[in-house]
Short mmCIF file of N, CA and C in Angstrom, two decimals:
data_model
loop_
_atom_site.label_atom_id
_atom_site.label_comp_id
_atom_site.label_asym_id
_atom_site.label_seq_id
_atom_site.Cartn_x
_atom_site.Cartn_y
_atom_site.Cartn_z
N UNK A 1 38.19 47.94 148.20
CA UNK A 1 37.48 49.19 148.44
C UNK A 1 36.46 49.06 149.57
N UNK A 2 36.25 47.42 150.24
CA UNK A 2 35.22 47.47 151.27
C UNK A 2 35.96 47.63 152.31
N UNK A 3 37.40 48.14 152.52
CA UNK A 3 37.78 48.07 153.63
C UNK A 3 37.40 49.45 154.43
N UNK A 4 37.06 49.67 155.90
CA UNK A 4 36.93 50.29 156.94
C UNK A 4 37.65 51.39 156.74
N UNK A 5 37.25 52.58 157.30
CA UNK A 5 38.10 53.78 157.64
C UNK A 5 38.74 53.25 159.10
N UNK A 6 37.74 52.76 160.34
CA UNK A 6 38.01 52.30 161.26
C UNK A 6 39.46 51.28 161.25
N UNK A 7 39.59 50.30 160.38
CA UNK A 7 40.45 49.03 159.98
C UNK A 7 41.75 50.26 159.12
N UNK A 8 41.56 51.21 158.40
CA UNK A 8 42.84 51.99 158.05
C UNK A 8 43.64 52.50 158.84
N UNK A 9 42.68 53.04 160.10
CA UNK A 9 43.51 53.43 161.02
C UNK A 9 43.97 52.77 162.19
N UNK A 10 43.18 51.40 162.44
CA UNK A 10 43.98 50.75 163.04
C UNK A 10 45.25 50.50 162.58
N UNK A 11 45.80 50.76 161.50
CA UNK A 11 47.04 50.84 161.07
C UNK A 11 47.82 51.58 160.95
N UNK A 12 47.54 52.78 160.42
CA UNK A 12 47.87 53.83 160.34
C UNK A 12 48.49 54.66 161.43
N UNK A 13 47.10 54.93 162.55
CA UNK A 13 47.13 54.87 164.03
C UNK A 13 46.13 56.39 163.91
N UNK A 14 45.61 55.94 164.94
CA UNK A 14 44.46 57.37 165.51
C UNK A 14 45.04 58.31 166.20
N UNK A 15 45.07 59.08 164.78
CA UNK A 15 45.56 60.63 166.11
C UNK A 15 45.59 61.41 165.00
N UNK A 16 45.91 62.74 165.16
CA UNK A 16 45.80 63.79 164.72
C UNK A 16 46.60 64.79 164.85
N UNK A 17 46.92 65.56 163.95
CA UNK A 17 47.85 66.90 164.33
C UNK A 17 47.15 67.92 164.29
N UNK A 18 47.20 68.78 165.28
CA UNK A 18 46.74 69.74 164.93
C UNK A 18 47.22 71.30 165.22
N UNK A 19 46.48 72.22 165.15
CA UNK A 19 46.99 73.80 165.75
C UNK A 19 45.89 74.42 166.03
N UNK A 20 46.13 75.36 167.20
CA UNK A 20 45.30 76.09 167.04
C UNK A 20 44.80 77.53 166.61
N UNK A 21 43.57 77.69 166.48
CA UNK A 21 43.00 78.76 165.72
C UNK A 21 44.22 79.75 165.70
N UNK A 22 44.73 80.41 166.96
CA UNK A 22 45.01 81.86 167.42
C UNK A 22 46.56 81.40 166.45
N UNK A 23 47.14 81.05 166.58
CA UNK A 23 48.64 80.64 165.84
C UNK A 23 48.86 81.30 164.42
N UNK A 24 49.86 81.62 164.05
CA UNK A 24 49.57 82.31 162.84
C UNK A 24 49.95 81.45 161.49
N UNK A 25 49.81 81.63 160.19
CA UNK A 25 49.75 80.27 159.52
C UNK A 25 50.78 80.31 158.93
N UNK A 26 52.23 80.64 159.44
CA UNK A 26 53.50 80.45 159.56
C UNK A 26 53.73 79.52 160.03
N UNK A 27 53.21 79.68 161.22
CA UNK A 27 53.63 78.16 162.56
C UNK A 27 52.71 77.69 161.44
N UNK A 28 51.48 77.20 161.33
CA UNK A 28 50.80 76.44 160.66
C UNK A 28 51.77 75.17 159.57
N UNK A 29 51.83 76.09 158.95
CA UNK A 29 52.78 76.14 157.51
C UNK A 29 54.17 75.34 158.01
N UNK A 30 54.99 75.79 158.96
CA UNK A 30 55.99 74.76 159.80
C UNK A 30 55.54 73.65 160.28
N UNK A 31 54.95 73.93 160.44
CA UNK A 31 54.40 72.39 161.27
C UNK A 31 54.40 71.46 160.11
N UNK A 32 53.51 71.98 159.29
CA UNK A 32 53.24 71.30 158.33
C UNK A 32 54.35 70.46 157.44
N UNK A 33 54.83 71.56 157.06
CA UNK A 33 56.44 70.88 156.77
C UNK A 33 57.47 70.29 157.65
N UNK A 34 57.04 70.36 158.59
CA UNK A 34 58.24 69.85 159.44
C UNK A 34 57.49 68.34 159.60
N UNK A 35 56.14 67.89 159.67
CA UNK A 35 55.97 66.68 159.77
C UNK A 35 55.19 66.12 158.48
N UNK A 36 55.71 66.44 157.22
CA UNK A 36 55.69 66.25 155.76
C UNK A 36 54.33 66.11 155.86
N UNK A 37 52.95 66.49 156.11
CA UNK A 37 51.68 66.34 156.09
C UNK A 37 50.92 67.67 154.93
N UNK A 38 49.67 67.64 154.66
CA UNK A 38 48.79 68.24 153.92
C UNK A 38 48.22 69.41 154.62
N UNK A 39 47.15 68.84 156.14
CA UNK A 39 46.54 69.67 156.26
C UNK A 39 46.65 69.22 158.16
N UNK A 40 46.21 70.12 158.99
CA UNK A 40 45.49 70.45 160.21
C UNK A 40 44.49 70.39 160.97
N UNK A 41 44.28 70.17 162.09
CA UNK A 41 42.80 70.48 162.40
C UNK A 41 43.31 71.14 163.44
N UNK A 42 42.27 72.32 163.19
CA UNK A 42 42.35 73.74 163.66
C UNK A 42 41.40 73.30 164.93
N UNK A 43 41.68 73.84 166.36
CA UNK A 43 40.87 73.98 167.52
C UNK A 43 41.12 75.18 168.08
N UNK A 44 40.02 75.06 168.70
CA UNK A 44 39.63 76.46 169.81
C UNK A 44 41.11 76.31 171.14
N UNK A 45 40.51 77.26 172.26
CA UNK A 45 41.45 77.10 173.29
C UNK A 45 41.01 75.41 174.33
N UNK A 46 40.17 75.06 173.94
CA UNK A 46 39.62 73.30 174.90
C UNK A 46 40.31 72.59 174.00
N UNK A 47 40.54 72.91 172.61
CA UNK A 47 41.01 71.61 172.12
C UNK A 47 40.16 70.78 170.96
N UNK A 48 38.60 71.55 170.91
CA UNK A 48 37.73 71.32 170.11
C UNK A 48 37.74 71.69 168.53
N UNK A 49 37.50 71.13 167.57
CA UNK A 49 37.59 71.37 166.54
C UNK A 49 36.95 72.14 166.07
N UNK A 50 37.08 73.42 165.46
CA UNK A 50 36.63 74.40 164.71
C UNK A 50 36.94 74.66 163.56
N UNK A 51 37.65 73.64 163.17
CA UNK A 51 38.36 74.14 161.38
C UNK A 51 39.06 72.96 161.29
N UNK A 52 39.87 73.09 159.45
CA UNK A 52 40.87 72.57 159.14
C UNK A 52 41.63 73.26 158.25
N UNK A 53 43.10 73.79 158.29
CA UNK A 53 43.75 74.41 157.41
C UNK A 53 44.80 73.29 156.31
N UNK A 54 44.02 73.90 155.37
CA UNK A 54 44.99 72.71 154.48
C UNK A 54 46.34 73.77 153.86
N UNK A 55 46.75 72.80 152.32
CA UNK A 55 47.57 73.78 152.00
C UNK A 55 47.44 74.69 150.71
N UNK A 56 45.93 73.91 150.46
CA UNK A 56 45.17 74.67 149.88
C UNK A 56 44.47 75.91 150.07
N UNK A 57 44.26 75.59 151.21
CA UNK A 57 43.83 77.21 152.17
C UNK A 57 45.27 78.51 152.10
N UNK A 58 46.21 78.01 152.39
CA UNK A 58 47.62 78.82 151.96
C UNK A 58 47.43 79.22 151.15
N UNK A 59 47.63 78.82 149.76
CA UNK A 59 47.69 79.08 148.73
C UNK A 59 46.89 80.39 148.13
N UNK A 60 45.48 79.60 148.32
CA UNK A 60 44.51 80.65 147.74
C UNK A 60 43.92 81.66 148.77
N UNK A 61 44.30 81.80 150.06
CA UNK A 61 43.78 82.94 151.20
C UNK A 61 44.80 83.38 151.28
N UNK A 62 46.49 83.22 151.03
CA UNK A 62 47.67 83.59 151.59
C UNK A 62 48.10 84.50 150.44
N UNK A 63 49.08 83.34 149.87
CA UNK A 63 49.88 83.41 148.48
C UNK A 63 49.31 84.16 147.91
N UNK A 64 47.87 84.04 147.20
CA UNK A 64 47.37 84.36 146.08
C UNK A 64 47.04 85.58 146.05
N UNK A 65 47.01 86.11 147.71
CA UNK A 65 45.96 87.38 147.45
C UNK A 65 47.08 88.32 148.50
N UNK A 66 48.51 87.62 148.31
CA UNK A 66 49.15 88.82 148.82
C UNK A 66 49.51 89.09 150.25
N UNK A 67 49.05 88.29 151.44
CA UNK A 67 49.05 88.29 152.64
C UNK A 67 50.53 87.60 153.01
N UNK A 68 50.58 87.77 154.34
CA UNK A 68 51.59 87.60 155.21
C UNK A 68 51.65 86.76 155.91
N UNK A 69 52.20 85.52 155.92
CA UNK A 69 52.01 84.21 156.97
C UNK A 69 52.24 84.50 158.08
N UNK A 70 52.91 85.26 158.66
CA UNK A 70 53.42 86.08 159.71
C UNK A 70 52.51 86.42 160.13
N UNK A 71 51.81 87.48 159.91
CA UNK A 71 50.61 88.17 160.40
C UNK A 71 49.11 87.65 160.14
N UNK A 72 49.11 86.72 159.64
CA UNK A 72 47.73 85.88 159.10
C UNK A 72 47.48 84.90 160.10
N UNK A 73 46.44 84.75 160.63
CA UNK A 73 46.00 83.76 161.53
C UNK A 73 45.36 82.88 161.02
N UNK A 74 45.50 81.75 161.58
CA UNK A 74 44.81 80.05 161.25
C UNK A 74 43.67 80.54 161.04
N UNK A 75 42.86 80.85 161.95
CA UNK A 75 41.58 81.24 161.55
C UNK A 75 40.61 81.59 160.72
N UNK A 76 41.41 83.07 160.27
CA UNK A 76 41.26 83.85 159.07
C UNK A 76 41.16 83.02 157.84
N UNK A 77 41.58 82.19 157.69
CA UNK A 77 41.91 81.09 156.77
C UNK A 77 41.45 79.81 156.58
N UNK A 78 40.85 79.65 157.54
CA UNK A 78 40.78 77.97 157.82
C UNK A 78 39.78 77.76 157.28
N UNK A 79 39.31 76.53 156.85
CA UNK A 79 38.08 75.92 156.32
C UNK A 79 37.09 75.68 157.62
N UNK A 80 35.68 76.50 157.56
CA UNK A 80 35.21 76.25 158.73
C UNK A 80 34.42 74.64 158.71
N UNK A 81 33.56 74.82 157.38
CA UNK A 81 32.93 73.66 157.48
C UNK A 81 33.58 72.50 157.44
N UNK A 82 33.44 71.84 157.81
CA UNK A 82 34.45 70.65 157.96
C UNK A 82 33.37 69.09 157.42
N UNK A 83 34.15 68.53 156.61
CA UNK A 83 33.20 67.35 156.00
C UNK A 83 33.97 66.45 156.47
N UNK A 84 33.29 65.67 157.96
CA UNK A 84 33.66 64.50 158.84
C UNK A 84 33.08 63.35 158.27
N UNK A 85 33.82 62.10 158.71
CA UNK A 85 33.13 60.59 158.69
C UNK A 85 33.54 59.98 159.57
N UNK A 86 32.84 59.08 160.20
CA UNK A 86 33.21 58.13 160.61
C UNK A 86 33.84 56.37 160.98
N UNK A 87 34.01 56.40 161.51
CA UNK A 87 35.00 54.62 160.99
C UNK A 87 34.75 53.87 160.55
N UNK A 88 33.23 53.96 160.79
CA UNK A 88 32.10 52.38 160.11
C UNK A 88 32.13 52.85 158.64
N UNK A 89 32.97 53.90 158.42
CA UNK A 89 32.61 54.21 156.88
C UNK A 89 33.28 53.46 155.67
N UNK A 90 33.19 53.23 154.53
CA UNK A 90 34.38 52.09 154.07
C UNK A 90 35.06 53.17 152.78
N UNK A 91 36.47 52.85 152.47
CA UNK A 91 37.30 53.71 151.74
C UNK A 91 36.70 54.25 150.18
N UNK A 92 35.56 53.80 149.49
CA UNK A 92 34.53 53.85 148.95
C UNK A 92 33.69 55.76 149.07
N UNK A 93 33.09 55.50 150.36
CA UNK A 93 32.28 56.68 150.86
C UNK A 93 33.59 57.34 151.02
N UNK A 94 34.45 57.25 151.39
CA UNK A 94 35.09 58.18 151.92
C UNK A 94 36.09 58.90 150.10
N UNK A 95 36.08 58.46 149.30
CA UNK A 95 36.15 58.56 147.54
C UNK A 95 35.51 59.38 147.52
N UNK A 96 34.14 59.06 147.22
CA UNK A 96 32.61 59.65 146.86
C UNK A 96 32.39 61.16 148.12
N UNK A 97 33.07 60.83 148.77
CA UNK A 97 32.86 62.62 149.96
C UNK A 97 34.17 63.43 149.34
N UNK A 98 35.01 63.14 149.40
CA UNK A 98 36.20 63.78 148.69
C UNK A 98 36.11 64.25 147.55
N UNK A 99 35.05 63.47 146.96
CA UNK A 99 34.82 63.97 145.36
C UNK A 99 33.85 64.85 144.98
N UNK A 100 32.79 64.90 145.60
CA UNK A 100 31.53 65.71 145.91
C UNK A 100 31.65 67.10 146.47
N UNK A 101 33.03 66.98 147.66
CA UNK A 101 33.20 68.15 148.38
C UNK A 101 34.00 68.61 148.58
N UNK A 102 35.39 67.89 147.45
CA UNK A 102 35.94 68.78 146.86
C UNK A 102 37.24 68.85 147.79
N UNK A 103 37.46 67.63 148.51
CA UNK A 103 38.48 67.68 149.78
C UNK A 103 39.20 66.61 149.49
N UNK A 104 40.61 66.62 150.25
CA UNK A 104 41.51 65.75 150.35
C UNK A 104 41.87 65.24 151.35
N UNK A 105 40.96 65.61 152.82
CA UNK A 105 41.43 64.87 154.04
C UNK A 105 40.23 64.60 154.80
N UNK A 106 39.70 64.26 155.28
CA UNK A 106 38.30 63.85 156.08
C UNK A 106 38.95 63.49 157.29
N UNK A 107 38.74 64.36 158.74
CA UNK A 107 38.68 64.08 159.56
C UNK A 107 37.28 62.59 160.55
N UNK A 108 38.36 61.72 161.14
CA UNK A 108 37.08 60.93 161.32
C UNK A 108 36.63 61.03 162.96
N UNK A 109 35.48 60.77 163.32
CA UNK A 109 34.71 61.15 163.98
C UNK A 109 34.41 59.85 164.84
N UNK A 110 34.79 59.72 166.23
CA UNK A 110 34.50 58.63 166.98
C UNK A 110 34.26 59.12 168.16
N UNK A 111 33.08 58.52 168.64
CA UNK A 111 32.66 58.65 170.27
C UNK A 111 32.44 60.27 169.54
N UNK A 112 31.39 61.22 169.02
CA UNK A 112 31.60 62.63 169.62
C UNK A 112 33.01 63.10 169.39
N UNK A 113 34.05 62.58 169.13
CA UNK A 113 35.35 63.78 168.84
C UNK A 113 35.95 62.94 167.59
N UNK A 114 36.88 64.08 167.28
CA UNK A 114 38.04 63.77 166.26
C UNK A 114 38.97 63.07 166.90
N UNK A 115 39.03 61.63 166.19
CA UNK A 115 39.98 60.84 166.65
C UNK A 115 41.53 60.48 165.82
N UNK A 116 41.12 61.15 164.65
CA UNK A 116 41.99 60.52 163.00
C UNK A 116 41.90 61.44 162.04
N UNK A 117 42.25 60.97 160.80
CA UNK A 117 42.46 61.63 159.85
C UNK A 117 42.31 60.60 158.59
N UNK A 118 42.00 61.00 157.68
CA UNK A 118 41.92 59.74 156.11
C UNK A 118 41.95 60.90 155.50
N UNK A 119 43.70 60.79 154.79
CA UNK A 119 43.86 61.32 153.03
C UNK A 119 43.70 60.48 151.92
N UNK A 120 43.34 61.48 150.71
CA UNK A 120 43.63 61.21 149.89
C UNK A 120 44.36 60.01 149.57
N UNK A 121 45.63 59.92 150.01
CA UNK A 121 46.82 59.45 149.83
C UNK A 121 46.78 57.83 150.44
N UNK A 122 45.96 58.16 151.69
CA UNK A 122 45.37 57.19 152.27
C UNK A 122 44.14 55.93 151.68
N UNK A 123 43.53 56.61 150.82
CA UNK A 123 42.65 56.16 150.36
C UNK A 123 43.66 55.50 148.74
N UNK A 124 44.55 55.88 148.25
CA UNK A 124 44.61 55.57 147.43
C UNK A 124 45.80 54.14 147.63
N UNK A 125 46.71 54.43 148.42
CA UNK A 125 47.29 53.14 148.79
C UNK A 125 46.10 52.37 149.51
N UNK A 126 45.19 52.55 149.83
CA UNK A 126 43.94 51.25 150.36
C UNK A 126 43.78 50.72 149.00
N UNK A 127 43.46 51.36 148.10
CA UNK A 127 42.78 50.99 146.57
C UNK A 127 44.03 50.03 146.04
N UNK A 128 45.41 50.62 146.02
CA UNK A 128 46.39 49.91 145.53
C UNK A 128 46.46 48.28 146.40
N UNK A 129 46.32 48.05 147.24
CA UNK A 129 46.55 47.12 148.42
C UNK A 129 45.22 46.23 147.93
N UNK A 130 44.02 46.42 147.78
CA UNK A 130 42.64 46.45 147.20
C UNK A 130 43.04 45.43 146.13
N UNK A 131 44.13 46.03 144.99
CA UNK A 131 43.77 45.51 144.17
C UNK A 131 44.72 44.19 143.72
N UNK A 132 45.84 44.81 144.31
CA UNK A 132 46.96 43.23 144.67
C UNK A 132 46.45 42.25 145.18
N UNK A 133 45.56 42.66 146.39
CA UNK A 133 44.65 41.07 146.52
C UNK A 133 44.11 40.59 146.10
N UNK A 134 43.15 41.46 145.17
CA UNK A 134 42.51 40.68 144.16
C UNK A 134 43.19 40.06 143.46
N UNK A 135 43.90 40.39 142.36
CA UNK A 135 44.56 39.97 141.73
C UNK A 135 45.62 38.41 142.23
N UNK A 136 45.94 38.56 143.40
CA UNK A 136 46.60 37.38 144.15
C UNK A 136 45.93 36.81 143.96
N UNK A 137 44.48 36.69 144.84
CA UNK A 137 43.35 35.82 144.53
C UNK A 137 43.19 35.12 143.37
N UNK A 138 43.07 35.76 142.55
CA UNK A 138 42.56 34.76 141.00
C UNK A 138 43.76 34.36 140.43
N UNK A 139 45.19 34.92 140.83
CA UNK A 139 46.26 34.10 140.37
C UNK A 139 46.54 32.69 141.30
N UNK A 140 46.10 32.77 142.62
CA UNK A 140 46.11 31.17 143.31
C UNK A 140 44.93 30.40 143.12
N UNK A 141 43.97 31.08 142.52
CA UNK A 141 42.51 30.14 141.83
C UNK A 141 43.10 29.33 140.75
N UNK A 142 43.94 29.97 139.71
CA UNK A 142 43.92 29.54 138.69
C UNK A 142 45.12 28.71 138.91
N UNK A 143 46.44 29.35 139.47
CA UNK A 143 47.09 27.91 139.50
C UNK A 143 46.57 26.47 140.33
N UNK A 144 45.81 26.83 141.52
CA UNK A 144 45.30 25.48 141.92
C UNK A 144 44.29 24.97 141.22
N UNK A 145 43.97 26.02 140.21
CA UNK A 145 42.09 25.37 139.46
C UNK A 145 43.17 24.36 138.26
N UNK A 146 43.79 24.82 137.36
CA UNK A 146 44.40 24.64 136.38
C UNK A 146 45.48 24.02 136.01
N UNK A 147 46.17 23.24 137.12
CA UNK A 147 47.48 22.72 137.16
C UNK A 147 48.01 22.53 136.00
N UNK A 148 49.50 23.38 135.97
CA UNK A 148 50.34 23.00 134.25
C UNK A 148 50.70 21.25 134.20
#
């Protein structure tokens, strides 16, 4: 759990998908499915981040209340506030922000821009990986501590 957001995505790889605002959350919604992902980061016309549309945002601004993906814009929809971290952060904080605020993707924040992304999903294969080592660990303690 002390591992890096920075060190996840050196693996993972830094980058981001995104769309922008004006698009309607059809395309959104394709995209989405077409590159099996959760959520978006929504930008202006520079490219700057102004949102994130998840598919939670679908659901309960779209689906639920009757609207038209067709005619519905990213915008209209999107999560404005956005709860960022950055790389020095370790998979830990990034638990404890997800849990507090109620999110499943944390865009991360390097140099001044969005460089990445950390899910859920992300965080939880870190924890799984986390704990095989441990566990390795005290199984090569004990066979070298303990010889049969």
């Amino acid at each position: 759990m002390d591992s890096l957001v920075g060190d996840v995505l050196n693996q993972k790889g830094w980058f981001i998908h995104t769309i922008e605002q004006g698009a309607t959350v059809f395309d959104a919604i394709q995209k989405m499915v077409d590159l099996n992902i959760g959520s978006l980061v929504v930008t202006d016309d520079g490219g700057e981040m102004v949102g994130i549309m998840t598919e939670r945002d679908y659901l309960t601004k779209v689906a639920l209340e009757g609207r038209s993906s067709k005619t519905t814009f990213v915008y209209e929809i999107m999560t404005k506030q956005v709860v960022v971290i950055e790389a020095g952060f370790n998979m830990r904080q990034c638990l404890f922000l997800m849990t507090e605020k109620r999110c499943r993707h944390l865009p991360v924040v390097r140099d001044g821009s969005v460089q990445g992304l950390i899910s859920i999903g992300d965080c939880a294969r870190e924890i799984a990986h986390d704990r095989d080592v441990t566990v390795q660990y005290f199984v090569d303690f004990i066979q070298r501590r303990y010889p049969a």
